Coordinates of C-alpha atoms in Angstrom, one line a residue:
M1 CA -19.9 -9.8 6.7
L2 CA -19.9 -6.9 4.4
F3 CA -18.5 -3.2 4.6
S4 CA -21.7 -1.8 4.8
E5 CA -22.2 -3.5 8.1
I6 CA -19.5 -1.3 9.7
D7 CA -20.7 1.3 12.0
T8 CA -19.0 4.6 10.8
T9 CA -21.2 7.0 13.0
Y10 CA -18.5 7.9 15.1
L11 CA -16.6 9.6 12.0
A12 CA -19.5 10.8 10.6
N13 CA -20.0 12.9 13.8
T14 CA -16.4 13.8 13.9
I15 CA -16.4 15.2 10.3
K16 CA -19.8 17.2 11.2
G17 CA -18.0 18.4 14.2
L18 CA -15.1 20.0 12.5
Q19 CA -17.1 23.0 11.6
G20 CA -15.8 25.8 14.0
K21 CA -12.6 23.6 15.1
K22 CA -9.0 24.4 14.1
L23 CA -8.1 21.4 11.7
I24 CA -4.3 21.0 11.8
L25 CA -2.6 18.9 9.2
W26 CA 0.7 17.5 10.7
G27 CA 3.1 16.4 8.1
A28 CA 4.4 18.6 5.1
G29 CA 5.8 15.6 3.1
R30 CA 4.5 14.0 -0.4
R31 CA 0.9 13.3 1.2
L32 CA 0.0 16.6 2.1
K33 CA -0.9 18.1 -1.5
G34 CA -3.0 15.1 -2.5
F35 CA -4.7 15.1 0.6
V36 CA -5.8 18.8 0.6
E37 CA -6.6 18.5 -2.9
Q38 CA -8.9 15.6 -2.6
Y39 CA -10.3 15.9 0.7
C40 CA -10.0 19.6 1.7
G41 CA -12.2 22.8 1.2
D42 CA -15.7 23.7 0.0
G43 CA -17.6 20.8 -1.2
K44 CA -15.4 18.4 0.0
L45 CA -15.3 16.0 2.9
L46 CA -13.3 18.1 4.9
P47 CA -13.3 21.9 5.9
T48 CA -10.4 24.0 4.7
P49 CA -7.6 23.3 7.5
Y50 CA -6.6 25.9 9.8
G51 CA -2.7 25.3 9.4
V52 CA -0.1 22.8 8.5
C53 CA 3.0 21.9 10.6
D54 CA 5.8 19.9 10.7
S55 CA 7.9 18.5 13.4
T56 CA 10.7 16.8 11.8
R57 CA 11.9 20.1 9.5
E58 CA 11.8 23.9 9.3
I59 CA 9.2 24.9 6.6
A60 CA 10.6 28.0 4.7
E61 CA 7.2 28.8 3.0
K62 CA 4.5 30.7 4.5
T63 CA 2.1 29.0 2.8
L64 CA 1.8 25.1 1.6
W65 CA -1.3 24.7 -1.0
G66 CA -2.8 27.5 0.2
I67 CA -2.9 26.7 4.0
P68 CA -0.8 28.8 6.5
V69 CA 2.2 27.1 7.8
L70 CA 2.3 27.0 11.9
P71 CA 5.3 26.6 14.0
F72 CA 5.0 23.2 15.5
K73 CA 5.2 25.1 19.0
D74 CA 2.1 27.1 18.2
V75 CA 0.1 23.9 17.5
Q76 CA 1.5 22.3 20.8
A77 CA 0.1 25.4 22.5
M78 CA -3.5 25.5 21.1
L79 CA -6.3 24.2 23.1
P80 CA -7.6 20.2 22.8
K81 CA -11.1 21.1 22.9
D82 CA -10.7 23.6 19.9
T83 CA -8.5 21.7 17.7
V84 CA -8.5 18.5 15.4
I85 CA -5.1 17.2 14.2
I86 CA -4.8 15.1 11.4
I87 CA -1.3 13.3 10.7
T88 CA -0.6 13.7 6.6
A89 CA 2.6 11.5 6.8
G90 CA 3.5 7.9 6.6
L91 CA 1.7 5.5 9.2
L92 CA 4.4 5.6 11.2
E93 CA 6.3 8.5 10.7
L94 CA 4.8 10.7 13.4
Q95 CA 3.0 8.4 15.6
A96 CA 6.0 7.7 17.8
R97 CA 6.4 11.7 18.3
V98 CA 3.0 12.0 19.6
V99 CA 3.8 11.3 23.4
A100 CA 7.1 13.1 23.5
S101 CA 5.3 16.2 21.7
E102 CA 2.3 15.9 24.5
L103 CA -0.4 15.7 21.7
Y104 CA -1.8 13.1 23.1
Y105 CA -4.7 14.9 24.7
F106 CA -5.6 16.2 21.0
P107 CA -8.4 14.5 18.9
L108 CA -5.8 12.8 16.5
F109 CA -6.4 10.9 13.3
H110 CA -4.6 9.6 10.4
C111 CA -5.2 10.9 7.0
R112 CA -5.8 7.2 5.7
T113 CA -8.8 7.0 8.0
F114 CA -10.6 9.8 6.2
E115 CA -9.3 8.4 2.8
V116 CA -11.0 5.1 3.8
Y117 CA -14.3 6.6 4.7
D118 CA -14.4 8.5 1.8
Y119 CA -13.6 5.8 -0.6
L120 CA -16.4 3.6 1.1
Q121 CA -18.8 6.2 1.3
K122 CA -18.6 6.4 -2.8
N123 CA -18.1 2.7 -3.8
L124 CA -20.1 0.9 -0.9
D125 CA -21.5 -1.5 -3.3
Q126 CA -18.4 -2.2 -5.1
C127 CA -16.6 -3.1 -1.8
D128 CA -19.1 -5.3 -0.5
R129 CA -18.9 -7.2 -3.9
A130 CA -15.4 -7.5 -3.4
I131 CA -15.7 -9.1 0.1
G132 CA -18.3 -11.5 -1.4
L133 CA -15.8 -13.0 -3.8
L134 CA -13.7 -14.5 -1.1
A135 CA -13.9 -18.3 -0.7
D136 CA -13.5 -18.7 3.1
P137 CA -14.9 -16.8 6.4
V138 CA -11.6 -16.4 7.9
S139 CA -10.2 -14.3 4.6
K140 CA -13.4 -12.1 4.8
K141 CA -12.7 -11.4 8.6
T142 CA -9.3 -10.4 8.0
Y143 CA -10.2 -8.5 4.7
R144 CA -13.0 -6.5 6.7
G145 CA -10.8 -6.1 9.7
C146 CA -7.9 -4.3 8.0
I147 CA -10.3 -1.9 6.4
E148 CA -12.2 -1.6 9.9
N149 CA -8.8 -0.8 11.7
I150 CA -8.0 1.8 9.4
L151 CA -11.5 3.6 10.0
C152 CA -11.0 3.0 13.7
G153 CA -7.4 4.1 13.9
R154 CA -6.5 0.9 15.1
L155 CA -2.7 0.8 14.2
W156 CA -1.7 -2.2 15.7
D157 CA -3.9 -6.0 15.2
Q158 CA -2.0 -8.9 16.6
S159 CA -5.1 -11.0 15.9
L160 CA -5.2 -10.8 12.1
F161 CA -1.5 -11.6 11.8
S162 CA -0.4 -14.6 9.6
A163 CA 3.2 -15.7 8.9
S164 CA 4.9 -16.7 5.9
P165 CA 3.8 -14.3 2.9
Y166 CA 3.3 -15.5 -0.5
F167 CA 4.6 -19.3 -0.1
G168 CA 5.3 -21.4 3.0
N169 CA 1.8 -21.0 4.2
D170 CA -1.3 -23.0 4.2
I171 CA -2.7 -21.7 0.8
N172 CA 0.9 -22.2 -1.1
E173 CA 2.6 -24.6 1.1
R174 CA 5.8 -25.4 -1.6
L175 CA 6.7 -23.7 -4.6
D176 CA 6.2 -25.3 -7.7
A177 CA 9.5 -25.8 -9.6
S178 CA 7.7 -27.0 -13.0
G179 CA 7.6 -23.1 -13.8
Q180 CA 9.4 -20.1 -12.7
L181 CA 8.5 -17.6 -10.0
V182 CA 8.1 -14.1 -11.1
F183 CA 8.6 -11.9 -7.9
A184 CA 8.6 -8.2 -8.6
G185 CA 9.5 -5.8 -5.5
A186 CA 12.5 -8.0 -4.6
F187 CA 14.0 -5.0 -2.6
N188 CA 16.8 -6.6 -0.2
G189 CA 16.2 -10.1 -1.0
K190 CA 14.6 -11.6 1.8
H191 CA 11.8 -13.2 0.1
L192 CA 14.1 -14.5 -2.5
D193 CA 16.1 -16.2 0.0
R194 CA 12.8 -17.5 1.8
A195 CA 12.0 -19.0 -2.0
L196 CA 15.0 -21.1 -2.3
E197 CA 14.7 -22.4 1.3
N198 CA 11.2 -23.4 0.1
N199 CA 12.4 -25.2 -3.0
P200 CA 16.0 -25.0 -4.1
A201 CA 14.7 -26.1 -7.5
I202 CA 12.6 -23.0 -8.0
R203 CA 13.7 -20.8 -10.8
I204 CA 13.3 -16.9 -10.1
A205 CA 12.8 -14.1 -12.1
A206 CA 13.3 -11.1 -9.7
F207 CA 12.3 -7.7 -10.7
E208 CA 13.9 -4.6 -8.7
P209 CA 13.8 -1.3 -10.3
S210 CA 16.1 0.4 -7.9
K211 CA 19.5 0.7 -9.4
T212 CA 20.9 0.7 -5.9
W213 CA 19.2 -2.6 -4.8
S214 CA 19.4 -4.5 -8.0
A215 CA 22.8 -4.1 -7.9
Y216 CA 23.0 -5.3 -4.3
L217 CA 20.8 -8.3 -5.2
R218 CA 23.1 -9.1 -8.3
E219 CA 25.9 -9.6 -6.0
K220 CA 24.0 -11.3 -3.2
F221 CA 22.7 -14.2 -5.6
K222 CA 25.8 -14.2 -8.0
A223 CA 26.4 -18.0 -6.9
A224 CA 22.8 -18.6 -7.3
P225 CA 22.1 -19.6 -11.2
Q226 CA 18.5 -20.1 -10.8
V227 CA 17.8 -16.5 -9.6
T228 CA 18.1 -13.7 -12.4
I229 CA 18.0 -10.1 -11.4
H230 CA 15.8 -7.7 -13.9
N231 CA 16.7 -4.2 -13.0
K232 CA 13.2 -3.2 -14.6
I233 CA 9.6 -1.8 -13.9
L234 CA 7.1 -4.6 -14.6
W235 CA 4.1 -3.0 -15.9
S236 CA 1.1 -3.3 -18.4
E237 CA 3.1 -2.2 -21.5
N238 CA 7.1 -1.9 -22.6
T239 CA 7.4 1.7 -22.3
L240 CA 9.6 4.3 -20.3
L241 CA 8.5 5.5 -16.8
S242 CA 9.4 7.9 -14.2
F243 CA 10.5 6.4 -11.3
D244 CA 11.2 7.6 -7.6
D245 CA 13.6 5.4 -6.1
D246 CA 13.0 7.0 -2.3
M247 CA 16.6 6.0 -1.4
S248 CA 16.5 8.6 1.4
N249 CA 14.1 6.0 2.8
S250 CA 16.1 3.1 2.0
G251 CA 13.6 2.5 -1.0
L252 CA 10.8 1.4 0.9
D253 CA 8.5 3.9 -0.9
A254 CA 10.0 3.4 -4.1
H255 CA 7.4 3.9 -6.8
V256 CA 6.2 4.8 -10.4
T257 CA 5.3 8.7 -10.5
T258 CA 3.5 10.8 -12.9
D259 CA 5.7 13.7 -11.6
A260 CA 8.6 13.5 -14.0
A261 CA 10.2 16.8 -12.8
N262 CA 10.5 15.2 -8.9
S263 CA 11.4 11.7 -10.0
T264 CA 14.8 10.2 -9.6
Y265 CA 15.0 8.8 -13.1
Q266 CA 13.3 7.5 -16.3
H267 CA 13.3 3.9 -16.3
E268 CA 12.3 1.0 -18.5
G269 CA 9.0 -0.5 -17.9
V270 CA 8.2 -4.1 -19.4
A271 CA 5.0 -6.6 -19.5
I272 CA 5.4 -9.9 -18.2
D273 CA 3.8 -11.5 -21.4
D274 CA 6.3 -9.6 -23.8
Y275 CA 9.5 -10.3 -21.3
I276 CA 9.0 -13.7 -19.6
E277 CA 10.0 -16.6 -21.5
G278 CA 8.7 -20.1 -20.5
K279 CA 6.2 -21.3 -18.1
V280 CA 5.5 -19.4 -14.9
S281 CA 3.9 -21.2 -11.9
M282 CA 3.6 -18.2 -9.5
I283 CA 3.4 -14.4 -10.0
A284 CA 4.1 -12.3 -6.5
L285 CA 3.7 -8.7 -6.7
D286 CA 4.9 -5.9 -4.2
V287 CA 5.0 -3.2 -6.6
E288 CA 3.8 -0.1 -4.5
G289 CA 0.6 0.4 -6.1
S290 CA 1.5 -0.9 -9.6
E291 CA -0.2 -4.3 -9.2
Q292 CA -3.1 -3.7 -11.5
R293 CA -1.0 -2.6 -14.1
V294 CA 1.4 -5.5 -14.1
V295 CA -1.8 -7.9 -13.8
Q296 CA -2.9 -6.2 -17.4
G297 CA 0.6 -6.6 -18.8
A298 CA 0.6 -10.4 -17.6
H299 CA -3.2 -11.6 -19.2
R300 CA -1.6 -13.9 -21.8
T301 CA 0.7 -15.5 -19.4
I302 CA -2.1 -16.1 -16.6
E303 CA -4.5 -17.4 -19.1
R304 CA -2.0 -19.8 -20.7
D305 CA -0.2 -20.9 -17.2
R306 CA -2.8 -20.5 -14.7
P307 CA 0.1 -19.6 -12.1
K308 CA -0.9 -18.9 -8.5
L309 CA -1.2 -15.1 -7.8
C310 CA 0.1 -13.3 -4.8
L311 CA -0.9 -9.5 -5.0
C312 CA -0.5 -6.8 -2.4
L313 CA -3.6 -5.0 -1.7
Y314 CA -2.6 -2.2 0.7
H315 CA -0.9 0.2 -1.5
N316 CA -4.1 2.1 -3.1
L317 CA -7.2 1.9 -1.8
D318 CA -8.9 0.9 -4.9
D319 CA -6.6 -2.2 -5.3
Y320 CA -8.4 -3.3 -1.9
F321 CA -11.6 -3.6 -3.8
R322 CA -10.9 -3.7 -7.7
I323 CA -8.2 -6.6 -7.6
P324 CA -10.4 -9.0 -6.2
V325 CA -13.1 -8.0 -8.7
I326 CA -10.7 -8.2 -11.7
I327 CA -9.1 -11.3 -11.3
S328 CA -12.2 -13.4 -10.2
E329 CA -13.9 -12.0 -13.2
R330 CA -11.4 -12.5 -15.6
Y331 CA -9.8 -15.6 -14.7
G332 CA -12.1 -17.4 -12.2
Y333 CA -9.5 -18.3 -9.6
R334 CA -10.5 -19.1 -5.5
L335 CA -9.7 -16.0 -4.0
H336 CA -8.1 -15.9 -0.3
V337 CA -6.9 -12.8 1.9
K338 CA -3.9 -13.2 4.5
H339 CA -2.4 -10.4 6.3
H340 CA 1.1 -10.5 7.1
S341 CA 2.0 -7.7 9.6
T342 CA 0.6 -6.8 13.0
I343 CA 0.3 -3.2 11.8
S344 CA -3.1 -3.0 10.4
A345 CA -2.6 -0.8 7.0
I346 CA 0.6 -2.9 5.3
E347 CA 1.1 -6.3 4.0
T348 CA -2.5 -7.4 3.0
V349 CA -2.1 -9.9 0.3
L350 CA -4.6 -11.4 -1.9
Y351 CA -4.2 -14.8 -3.1
A352 CA -5.8 -16.5 -6.4
V353 CA -5.1 -20.2 -6.4

């Protein structure tokens, strides 16, 4: 069960067929620039787009990243046989508008489909190597199924769903109170509540870099002395980082950014090896694409304590395939994958036990 066995003929033919079509990018948020720069134009996977539009706001500029801005009504008036639309927004931001906007007759793709296709074409051996490291056939089926769903545009798939992320499942049934749980990406505390319910004796070092959410968590768990809230970014080293708290979206996409000018604030990053004292029995990371960095900063802790690891894979394409290799080769863990959402492209977790 390998990634090289996935039939990508349909997408290959779609890409070839884009020549002579009007390629429209729908969504002018922060995804647009990176997608255009990496995938669109001469010598790249996709041709230069005909235009960009956005149905959620008026765009004042006449062009964005060299692409003409079109009124959304002009896109709606185009002929589906001559047009291909790629959504360059979050996975769920515009899909609900397809019916209301009467775009269901158009060939419509999400940008993630082309990102995955391009990554597989360039890194197929590495991807096959990663799936070969998984310890059981269900993990392999789940892992490949998530990627295949994105390639095929299958947003929902109930068949891959598994309840109870990180603990309380058949891989990690009960939290080990002989050490502490390091949980990064604590957000609104729902998984901290679950941890205390799973084992009231567990000590939790919870990391939440958002100032708003960390203040909320300190108030929420003020009567739980076994829970410590750290308003810091877990990272590979102790350093100052630019952070976008994404509070306009309730912090759902808060992340470290290299774009300091457009970040919310500068924030302290710390490494587990330098910051956490005492034995660690589990590390669970949902840190919006910083998982590889955090693992680097926990090297000594992992070697010393052999904590169970629960690492989100879905934020960056490279994480899907690099993290299993890193964890297997450096530390020799047994690897499993579970998918904790009916949405194909989120909540895929690597378990190392």
